[in-house]
CSV table of N, CA and C in Angstrom, one decimal:
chain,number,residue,atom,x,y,z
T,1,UNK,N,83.9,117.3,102.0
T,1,UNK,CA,84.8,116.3,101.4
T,1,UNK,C,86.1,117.0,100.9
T,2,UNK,N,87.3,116.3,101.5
T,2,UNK,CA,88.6,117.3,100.6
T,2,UNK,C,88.9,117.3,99.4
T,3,UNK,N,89.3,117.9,98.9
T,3,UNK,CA,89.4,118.2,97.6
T,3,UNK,C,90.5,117.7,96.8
T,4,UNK,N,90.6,117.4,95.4
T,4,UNK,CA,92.2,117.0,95.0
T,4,UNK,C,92.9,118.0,94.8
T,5,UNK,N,94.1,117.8,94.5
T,5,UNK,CA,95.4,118.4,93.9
T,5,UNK,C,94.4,119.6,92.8
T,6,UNK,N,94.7,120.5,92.8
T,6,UNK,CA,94.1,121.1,91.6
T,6,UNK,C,95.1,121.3,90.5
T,7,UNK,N,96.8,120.8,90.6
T,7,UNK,CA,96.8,120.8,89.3
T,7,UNK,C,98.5,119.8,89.3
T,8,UNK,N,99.3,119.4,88.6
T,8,UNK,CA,100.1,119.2,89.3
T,8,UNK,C,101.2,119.6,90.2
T,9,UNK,N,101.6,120.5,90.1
T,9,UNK,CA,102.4,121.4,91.0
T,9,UNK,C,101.9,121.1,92.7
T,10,UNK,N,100.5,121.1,92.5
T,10,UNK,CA,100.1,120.8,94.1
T,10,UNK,C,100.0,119.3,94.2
T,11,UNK,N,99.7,119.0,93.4
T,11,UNK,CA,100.3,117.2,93.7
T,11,UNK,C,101.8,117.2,93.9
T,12,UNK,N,102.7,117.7,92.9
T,12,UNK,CA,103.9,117.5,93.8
T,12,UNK,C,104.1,118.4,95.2
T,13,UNK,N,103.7,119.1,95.3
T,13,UNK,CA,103.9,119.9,97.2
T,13,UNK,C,103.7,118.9,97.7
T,14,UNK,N,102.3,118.2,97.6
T,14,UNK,CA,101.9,117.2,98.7
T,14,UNK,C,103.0,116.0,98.5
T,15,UNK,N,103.0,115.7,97.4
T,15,UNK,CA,104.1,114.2,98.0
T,15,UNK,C,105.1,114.7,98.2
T,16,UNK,N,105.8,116.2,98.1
T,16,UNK,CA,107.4,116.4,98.9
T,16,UNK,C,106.9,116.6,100.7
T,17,UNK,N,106.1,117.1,100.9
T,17,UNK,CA,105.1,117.2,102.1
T,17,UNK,C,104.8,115.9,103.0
T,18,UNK,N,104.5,114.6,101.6
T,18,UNK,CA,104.1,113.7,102.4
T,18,UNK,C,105.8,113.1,102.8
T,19,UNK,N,106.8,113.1,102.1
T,19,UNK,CA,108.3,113.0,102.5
T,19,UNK,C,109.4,113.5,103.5
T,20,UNK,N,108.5,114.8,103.3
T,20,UNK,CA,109.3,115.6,104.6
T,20,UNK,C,108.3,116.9,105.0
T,21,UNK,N,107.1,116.3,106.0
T,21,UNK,CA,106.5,117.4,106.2
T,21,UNK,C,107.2,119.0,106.8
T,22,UNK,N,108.6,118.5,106.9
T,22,UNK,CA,109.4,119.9,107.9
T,22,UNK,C,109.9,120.5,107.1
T,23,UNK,N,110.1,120.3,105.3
T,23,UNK,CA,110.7,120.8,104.3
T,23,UNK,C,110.1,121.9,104.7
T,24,UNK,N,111.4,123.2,104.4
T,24,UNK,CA,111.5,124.3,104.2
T,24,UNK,C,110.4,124.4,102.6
T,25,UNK,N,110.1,126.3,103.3
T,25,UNK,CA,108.8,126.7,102.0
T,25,UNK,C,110.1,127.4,101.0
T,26,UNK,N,111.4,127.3,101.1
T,26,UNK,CA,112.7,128.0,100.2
T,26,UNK,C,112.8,126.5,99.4
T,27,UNK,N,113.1,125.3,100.1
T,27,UNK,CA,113.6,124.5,99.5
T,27,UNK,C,112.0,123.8,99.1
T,28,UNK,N,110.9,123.5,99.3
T,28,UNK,CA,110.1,123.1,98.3
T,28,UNK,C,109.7,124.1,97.4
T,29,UNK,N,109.6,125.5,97.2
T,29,UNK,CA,109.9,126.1,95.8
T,29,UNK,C,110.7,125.6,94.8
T,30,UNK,N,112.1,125.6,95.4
T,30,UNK,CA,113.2,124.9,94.3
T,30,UNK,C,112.8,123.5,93.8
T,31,UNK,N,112.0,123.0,94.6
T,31,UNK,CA,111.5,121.4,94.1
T,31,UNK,C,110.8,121.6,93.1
T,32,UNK,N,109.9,122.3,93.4
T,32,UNK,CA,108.8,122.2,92.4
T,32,UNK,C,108.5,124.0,91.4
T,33,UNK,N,109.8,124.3,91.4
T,33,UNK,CA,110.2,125.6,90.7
T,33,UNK,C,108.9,126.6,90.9
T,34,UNK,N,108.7,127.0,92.0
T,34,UNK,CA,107.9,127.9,92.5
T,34,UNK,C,108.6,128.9,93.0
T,35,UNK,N,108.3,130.3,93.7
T,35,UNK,CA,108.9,131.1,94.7
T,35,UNK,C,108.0,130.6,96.3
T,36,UNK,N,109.0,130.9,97.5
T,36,UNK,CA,108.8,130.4,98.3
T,36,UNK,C,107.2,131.1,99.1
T,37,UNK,N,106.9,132.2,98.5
T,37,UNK,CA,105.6,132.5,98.5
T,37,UNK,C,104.6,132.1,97.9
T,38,UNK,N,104.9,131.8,96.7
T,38,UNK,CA,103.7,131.1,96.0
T,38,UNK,C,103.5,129.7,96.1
T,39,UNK,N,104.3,129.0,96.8
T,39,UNK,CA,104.3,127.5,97.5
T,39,UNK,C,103.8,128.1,98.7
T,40,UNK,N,103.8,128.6,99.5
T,40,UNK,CA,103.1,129.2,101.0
T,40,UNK,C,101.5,129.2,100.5
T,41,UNK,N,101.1,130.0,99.6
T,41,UNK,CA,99.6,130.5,98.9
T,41,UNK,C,99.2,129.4,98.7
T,42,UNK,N,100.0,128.4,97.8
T,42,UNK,CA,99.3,126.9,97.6
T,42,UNK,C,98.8,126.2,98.9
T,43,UNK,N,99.7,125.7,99.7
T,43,UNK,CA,99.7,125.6,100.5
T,43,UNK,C,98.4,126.0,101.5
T,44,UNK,N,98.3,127.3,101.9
T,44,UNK,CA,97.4,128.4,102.5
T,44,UNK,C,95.9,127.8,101.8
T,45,UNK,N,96.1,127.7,100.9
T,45,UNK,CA,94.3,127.0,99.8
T,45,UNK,C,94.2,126.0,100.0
T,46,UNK,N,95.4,124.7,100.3
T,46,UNK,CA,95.0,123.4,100.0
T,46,UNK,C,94.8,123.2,101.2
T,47,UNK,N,94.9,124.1,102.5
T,47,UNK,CA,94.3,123.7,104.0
T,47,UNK,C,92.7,124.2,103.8
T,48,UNK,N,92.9,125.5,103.3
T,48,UNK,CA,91.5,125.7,103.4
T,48,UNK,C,90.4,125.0,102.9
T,49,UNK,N,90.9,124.5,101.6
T,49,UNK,CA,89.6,123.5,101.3
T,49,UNK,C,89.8,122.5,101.3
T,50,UNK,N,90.7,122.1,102.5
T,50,UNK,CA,90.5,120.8,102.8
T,50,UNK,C,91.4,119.0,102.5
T,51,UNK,N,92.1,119.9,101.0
T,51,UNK,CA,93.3,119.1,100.7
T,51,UNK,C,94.0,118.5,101.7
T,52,UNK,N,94.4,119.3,102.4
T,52,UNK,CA,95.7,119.1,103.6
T,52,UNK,C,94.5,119.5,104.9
T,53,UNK,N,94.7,118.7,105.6
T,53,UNK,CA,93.8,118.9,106.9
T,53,UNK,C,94.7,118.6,107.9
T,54,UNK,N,95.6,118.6,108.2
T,54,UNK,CA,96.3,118.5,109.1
T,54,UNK,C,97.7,118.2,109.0
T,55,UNK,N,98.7,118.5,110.3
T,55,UNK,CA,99.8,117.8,110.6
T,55,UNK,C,100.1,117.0,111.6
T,56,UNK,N,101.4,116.4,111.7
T,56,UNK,CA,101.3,115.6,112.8
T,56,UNK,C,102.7,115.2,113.2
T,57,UNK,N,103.0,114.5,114.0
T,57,UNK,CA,104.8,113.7,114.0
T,57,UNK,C,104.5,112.3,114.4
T,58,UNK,N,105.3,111.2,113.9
T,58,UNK,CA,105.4,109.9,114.4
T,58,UNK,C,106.3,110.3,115.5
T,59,UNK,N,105.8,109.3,116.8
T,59,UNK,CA,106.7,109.1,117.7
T,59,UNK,C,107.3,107.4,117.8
T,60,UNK,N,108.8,107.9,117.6
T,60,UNK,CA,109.8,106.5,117.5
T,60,UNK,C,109.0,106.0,119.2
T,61,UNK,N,108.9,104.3,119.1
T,61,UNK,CA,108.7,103.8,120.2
T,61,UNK,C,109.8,104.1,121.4
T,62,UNK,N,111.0,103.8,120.7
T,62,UNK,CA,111.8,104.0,121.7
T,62,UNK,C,113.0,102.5,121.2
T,63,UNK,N,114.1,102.7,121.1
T,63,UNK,CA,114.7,101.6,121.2
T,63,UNK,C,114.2,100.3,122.1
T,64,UNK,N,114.2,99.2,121.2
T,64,UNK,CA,113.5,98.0,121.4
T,64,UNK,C,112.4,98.1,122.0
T,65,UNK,N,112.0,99.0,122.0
T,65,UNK,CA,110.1,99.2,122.2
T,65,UNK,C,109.5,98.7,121.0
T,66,UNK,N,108.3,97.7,121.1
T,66,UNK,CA,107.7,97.1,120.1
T,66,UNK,C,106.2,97.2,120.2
T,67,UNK,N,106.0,97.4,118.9
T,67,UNK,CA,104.5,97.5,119.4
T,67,UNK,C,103.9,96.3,118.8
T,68,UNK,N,102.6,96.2,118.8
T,68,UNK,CA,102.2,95.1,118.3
T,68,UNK,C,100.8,95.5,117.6
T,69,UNK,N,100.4,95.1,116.4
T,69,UNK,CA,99.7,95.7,115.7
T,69,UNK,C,98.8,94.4,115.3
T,70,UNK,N,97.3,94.5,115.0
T,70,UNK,CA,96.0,93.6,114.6
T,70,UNK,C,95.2,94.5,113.8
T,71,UNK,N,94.3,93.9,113.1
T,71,UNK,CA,93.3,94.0,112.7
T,71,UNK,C,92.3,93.3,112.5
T,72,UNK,N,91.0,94.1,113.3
T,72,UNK,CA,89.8,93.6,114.3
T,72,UNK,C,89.1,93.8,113.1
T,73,UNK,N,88.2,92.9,112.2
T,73,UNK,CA,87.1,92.6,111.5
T,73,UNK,C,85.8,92.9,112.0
T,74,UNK,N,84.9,93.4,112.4
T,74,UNK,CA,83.8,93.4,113.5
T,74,UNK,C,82.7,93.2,112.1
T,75,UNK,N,81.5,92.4,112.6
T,75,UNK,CA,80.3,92.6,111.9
T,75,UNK,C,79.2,92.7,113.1
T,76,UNK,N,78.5,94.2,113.1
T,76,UNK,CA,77.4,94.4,114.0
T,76,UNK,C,76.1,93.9,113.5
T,77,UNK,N,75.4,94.0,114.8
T,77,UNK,CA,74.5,93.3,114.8
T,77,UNK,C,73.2,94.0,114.0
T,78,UNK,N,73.2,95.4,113.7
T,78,UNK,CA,72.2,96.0,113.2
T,78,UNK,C,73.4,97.2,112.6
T,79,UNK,N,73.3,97.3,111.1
T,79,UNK,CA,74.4,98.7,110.7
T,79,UNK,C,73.6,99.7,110.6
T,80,UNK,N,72.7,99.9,110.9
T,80,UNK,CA,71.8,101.3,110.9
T,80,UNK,C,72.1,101.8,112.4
T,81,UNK,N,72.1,101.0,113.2
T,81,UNK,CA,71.7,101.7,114.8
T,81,UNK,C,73.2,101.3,115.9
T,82,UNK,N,74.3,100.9,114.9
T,82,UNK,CA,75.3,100.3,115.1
T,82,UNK,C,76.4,101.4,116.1
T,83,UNK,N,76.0,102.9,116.5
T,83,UNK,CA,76.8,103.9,116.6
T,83,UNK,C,77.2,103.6,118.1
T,84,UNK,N,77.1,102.7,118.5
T,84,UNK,CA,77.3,102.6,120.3
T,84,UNK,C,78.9,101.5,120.0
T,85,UNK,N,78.5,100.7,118.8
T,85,UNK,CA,80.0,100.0,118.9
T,85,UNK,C,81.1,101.3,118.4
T,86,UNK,N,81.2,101.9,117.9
T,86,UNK,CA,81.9,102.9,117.4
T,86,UNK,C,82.1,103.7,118.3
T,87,UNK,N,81.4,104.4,119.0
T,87,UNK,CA,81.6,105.3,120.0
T,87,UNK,C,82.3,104.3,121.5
T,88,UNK,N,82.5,102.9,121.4
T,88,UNK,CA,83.0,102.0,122.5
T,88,UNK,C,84.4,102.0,121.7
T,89,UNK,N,84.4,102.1,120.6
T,89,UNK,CA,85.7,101.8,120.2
T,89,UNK,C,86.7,103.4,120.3
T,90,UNK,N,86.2,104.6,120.4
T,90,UNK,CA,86.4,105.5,120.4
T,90,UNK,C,87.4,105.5,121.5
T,91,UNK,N,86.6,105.3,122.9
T,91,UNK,CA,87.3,105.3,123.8
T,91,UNK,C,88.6,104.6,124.0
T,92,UNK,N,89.0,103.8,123.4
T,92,UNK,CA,90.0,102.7,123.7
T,92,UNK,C,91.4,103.7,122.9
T,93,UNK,N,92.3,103.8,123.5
T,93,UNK,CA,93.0,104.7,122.9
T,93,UNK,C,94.1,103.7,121.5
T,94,UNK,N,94.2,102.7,122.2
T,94,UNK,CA,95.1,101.7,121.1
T,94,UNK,C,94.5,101.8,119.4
T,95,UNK,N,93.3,102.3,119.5
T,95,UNK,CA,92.8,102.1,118.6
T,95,UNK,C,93.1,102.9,117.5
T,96,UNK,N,94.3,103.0,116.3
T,96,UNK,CA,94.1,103.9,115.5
T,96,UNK,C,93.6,104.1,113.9
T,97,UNK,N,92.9,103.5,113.8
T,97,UNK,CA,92.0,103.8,113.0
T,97,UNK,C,90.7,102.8,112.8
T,98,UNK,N,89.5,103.3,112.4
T,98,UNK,CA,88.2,102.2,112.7
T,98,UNK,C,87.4,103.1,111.2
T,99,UNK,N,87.7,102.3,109.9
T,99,UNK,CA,87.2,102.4,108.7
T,99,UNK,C,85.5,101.9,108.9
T,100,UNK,N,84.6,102.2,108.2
T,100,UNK,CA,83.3,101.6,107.7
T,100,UNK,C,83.4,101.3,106.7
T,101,UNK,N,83.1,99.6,106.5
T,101,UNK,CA,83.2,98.8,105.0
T,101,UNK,C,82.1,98.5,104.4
T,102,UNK,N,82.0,98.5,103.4
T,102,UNK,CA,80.7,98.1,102.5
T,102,UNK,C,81.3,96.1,102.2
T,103,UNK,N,80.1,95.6,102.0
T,103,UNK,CA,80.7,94.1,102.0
T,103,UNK,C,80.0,93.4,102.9
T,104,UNK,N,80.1,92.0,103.2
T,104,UNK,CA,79.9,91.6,104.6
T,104,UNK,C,80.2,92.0,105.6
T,105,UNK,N,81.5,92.8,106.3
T,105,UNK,CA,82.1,93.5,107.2
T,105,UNK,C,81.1,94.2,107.4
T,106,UNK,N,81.2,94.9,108.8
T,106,UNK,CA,80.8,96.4,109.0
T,106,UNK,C,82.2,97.3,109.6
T,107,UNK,N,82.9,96.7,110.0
T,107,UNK,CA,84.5,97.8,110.5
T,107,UNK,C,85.5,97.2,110.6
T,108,UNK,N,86.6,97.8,110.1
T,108,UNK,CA,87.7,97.2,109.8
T,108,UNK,C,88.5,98.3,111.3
T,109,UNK,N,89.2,97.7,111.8
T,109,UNK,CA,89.9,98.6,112.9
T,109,UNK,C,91.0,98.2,113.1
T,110,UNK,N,91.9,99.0,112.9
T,110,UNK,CA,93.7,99.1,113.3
T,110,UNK,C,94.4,99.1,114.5
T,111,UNK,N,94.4,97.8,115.4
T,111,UNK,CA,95.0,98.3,117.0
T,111,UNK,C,96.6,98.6,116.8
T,112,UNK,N,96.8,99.3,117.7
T,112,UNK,CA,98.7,99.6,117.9
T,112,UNK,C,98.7,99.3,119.1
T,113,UNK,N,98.9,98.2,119.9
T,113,UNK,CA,99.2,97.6,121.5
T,113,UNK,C,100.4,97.6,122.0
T,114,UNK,N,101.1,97.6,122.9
T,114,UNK,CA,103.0,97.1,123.4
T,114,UNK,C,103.0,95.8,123.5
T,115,UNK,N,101.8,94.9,123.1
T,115,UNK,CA,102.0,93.4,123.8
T,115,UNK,C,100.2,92.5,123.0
T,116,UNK,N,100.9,91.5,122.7
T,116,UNK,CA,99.5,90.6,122.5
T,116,UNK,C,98.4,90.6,122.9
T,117,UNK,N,99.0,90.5,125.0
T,117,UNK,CA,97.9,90.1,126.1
T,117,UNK,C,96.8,91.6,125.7
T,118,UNK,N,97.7,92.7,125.6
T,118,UNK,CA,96.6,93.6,124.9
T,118,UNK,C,95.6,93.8,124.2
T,119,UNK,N,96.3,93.5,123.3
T,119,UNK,CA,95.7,93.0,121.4
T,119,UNK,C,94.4,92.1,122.7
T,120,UNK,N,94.5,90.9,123.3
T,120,UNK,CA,93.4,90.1,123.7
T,120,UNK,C,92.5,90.9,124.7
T,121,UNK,N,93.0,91.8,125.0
T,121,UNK,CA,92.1,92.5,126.3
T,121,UNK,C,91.2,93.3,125.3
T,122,UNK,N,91.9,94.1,124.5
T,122,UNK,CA,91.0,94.9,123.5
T,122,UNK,C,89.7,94.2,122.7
T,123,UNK,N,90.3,93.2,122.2
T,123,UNK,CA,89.4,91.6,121.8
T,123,UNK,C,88.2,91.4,122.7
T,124,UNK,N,88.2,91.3,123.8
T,124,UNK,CA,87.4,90.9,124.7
T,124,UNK,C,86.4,91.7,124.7
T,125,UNK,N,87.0,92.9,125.0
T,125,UNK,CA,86.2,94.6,125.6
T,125,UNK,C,85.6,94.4,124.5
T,126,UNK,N,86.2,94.5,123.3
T,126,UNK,CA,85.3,95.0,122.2
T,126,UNK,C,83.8,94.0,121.7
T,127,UNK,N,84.3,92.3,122.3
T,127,UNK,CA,83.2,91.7,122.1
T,127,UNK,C,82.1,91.4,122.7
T,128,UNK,N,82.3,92.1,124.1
T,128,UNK,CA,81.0,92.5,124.9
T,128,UNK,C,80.5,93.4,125.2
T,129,UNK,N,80.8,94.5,123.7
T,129,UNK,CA,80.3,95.8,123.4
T,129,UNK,C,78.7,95.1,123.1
T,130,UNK,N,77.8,95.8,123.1
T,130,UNK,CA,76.4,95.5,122.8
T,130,UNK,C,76.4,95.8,121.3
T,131,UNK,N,76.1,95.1,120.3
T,131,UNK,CA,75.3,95.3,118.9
T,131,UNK,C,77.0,94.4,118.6
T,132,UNK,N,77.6,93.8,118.7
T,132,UNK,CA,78.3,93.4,118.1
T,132,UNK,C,78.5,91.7,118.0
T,133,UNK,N,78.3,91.4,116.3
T,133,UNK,CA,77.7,89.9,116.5
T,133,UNK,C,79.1,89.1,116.3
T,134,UNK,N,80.3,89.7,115.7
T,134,UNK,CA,81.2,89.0,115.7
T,134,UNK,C,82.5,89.6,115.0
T,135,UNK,N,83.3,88.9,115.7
T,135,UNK,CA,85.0,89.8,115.2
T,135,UNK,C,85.7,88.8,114.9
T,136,UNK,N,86.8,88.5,113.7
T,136,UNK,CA,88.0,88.1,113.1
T,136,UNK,C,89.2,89.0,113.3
T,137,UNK,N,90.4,88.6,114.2
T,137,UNK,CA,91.2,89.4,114.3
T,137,UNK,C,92.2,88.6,114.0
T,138,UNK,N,93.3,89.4,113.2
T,138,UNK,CA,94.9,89.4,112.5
T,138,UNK,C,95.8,89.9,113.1
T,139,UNK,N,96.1,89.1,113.5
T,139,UNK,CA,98.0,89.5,113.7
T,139,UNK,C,98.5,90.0,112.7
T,140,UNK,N,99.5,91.1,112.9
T,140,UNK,CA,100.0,91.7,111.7
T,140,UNK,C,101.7,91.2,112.6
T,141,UNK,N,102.3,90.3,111.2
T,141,UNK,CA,103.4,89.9,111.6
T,141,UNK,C,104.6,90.6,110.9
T,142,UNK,N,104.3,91.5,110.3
T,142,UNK,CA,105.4,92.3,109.6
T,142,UNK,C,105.1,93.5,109.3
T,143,UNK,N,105.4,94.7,109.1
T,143,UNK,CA,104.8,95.5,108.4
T,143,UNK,C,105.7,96.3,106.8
T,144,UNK,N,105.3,96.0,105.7
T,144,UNK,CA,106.2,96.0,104.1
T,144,UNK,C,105.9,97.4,103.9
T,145,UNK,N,105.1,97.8,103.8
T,145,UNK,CA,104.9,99.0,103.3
T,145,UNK,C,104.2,99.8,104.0
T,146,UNK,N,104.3,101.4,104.8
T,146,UNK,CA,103.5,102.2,105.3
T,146,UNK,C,103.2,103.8,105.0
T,147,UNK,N,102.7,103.7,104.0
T,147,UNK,CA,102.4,104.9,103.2
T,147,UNK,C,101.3,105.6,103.9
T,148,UNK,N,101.0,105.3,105.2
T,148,UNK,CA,99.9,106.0,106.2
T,148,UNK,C,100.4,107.2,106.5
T,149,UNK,N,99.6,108.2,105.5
T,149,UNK,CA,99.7,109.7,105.8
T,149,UNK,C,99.0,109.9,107.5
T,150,UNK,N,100.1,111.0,108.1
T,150,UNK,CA,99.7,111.3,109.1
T,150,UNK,C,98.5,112.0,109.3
T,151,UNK,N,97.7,111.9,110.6
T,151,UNK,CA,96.0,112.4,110.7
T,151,UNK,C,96.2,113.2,111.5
């Protein structure tokens, strides 16, 4: 399991990190009054245990490229033996992210599609997966706030 900030100095790295993961290790020293080695060392630990597990880049769609974005509600039919809807959702690339909920849900899942008819093909596929008794899906008509750290 990753680990927190161990103190705050590394909590501020990570949120100048989560601002501009391409920030220079000279100019996040000066942020957070470090030398640009001993922001590297922090750094160097909060990968290793797990703090920071990764980087990544958003790709702009593309001028007037749109995507279209839902969230698929699923409740399986058995959540013990349930690993065959998950591994069906795996495959589907639109798919980016598929949470396990405690509640009445069993998976909350995030599509990114270029088009509705998508969003409905995915709908479909996903509902004649085997163990799955039923799905509620959302149109996401706006998006306000996206503090989705990159994976």
């Amino acid at each position: 399991m990753p680990k927190s900030p161990r103190d705050g100095i590394d909590a501020q790295i990570l949120a100048e990190l989560r601002r501009n993961a391409r920030i220079s290790l000279a100019q996040l020293g000066e942020k957070v009054l470090l030398s640009r080695n001993a922001v590297r060392q922090r750094i160097e630990r909060m990968e290793r245990n797990g703090t920071i597990s990764g980087y990544t880049i958003r790709e702009s769609a593309g001028e007037g490229a749109r995507t279209v974005n839902a969230v698929l509600l699923i409740q399986r039919q058995d959540r013990m033996r349930g690993s065959d809807v998950i591994a069906g959702l795996r495959a589907i690339p639109e798919i980016a992210t598929c949470d396990v909920v405690s509640g009445e849900l069993d998976l909350v899942v995030r599509v990114e599609a270029p088009d509705a008819a998508r969003i409905q093909e995915i709908w479909r596929e996903v509902s004649e997966f085997p163990g799955v008794r039923d799905i509620t899906t959302a149109l996401s008509l706006s998006t306000v706030i996206d503090r989705q750290a990159p994976r």
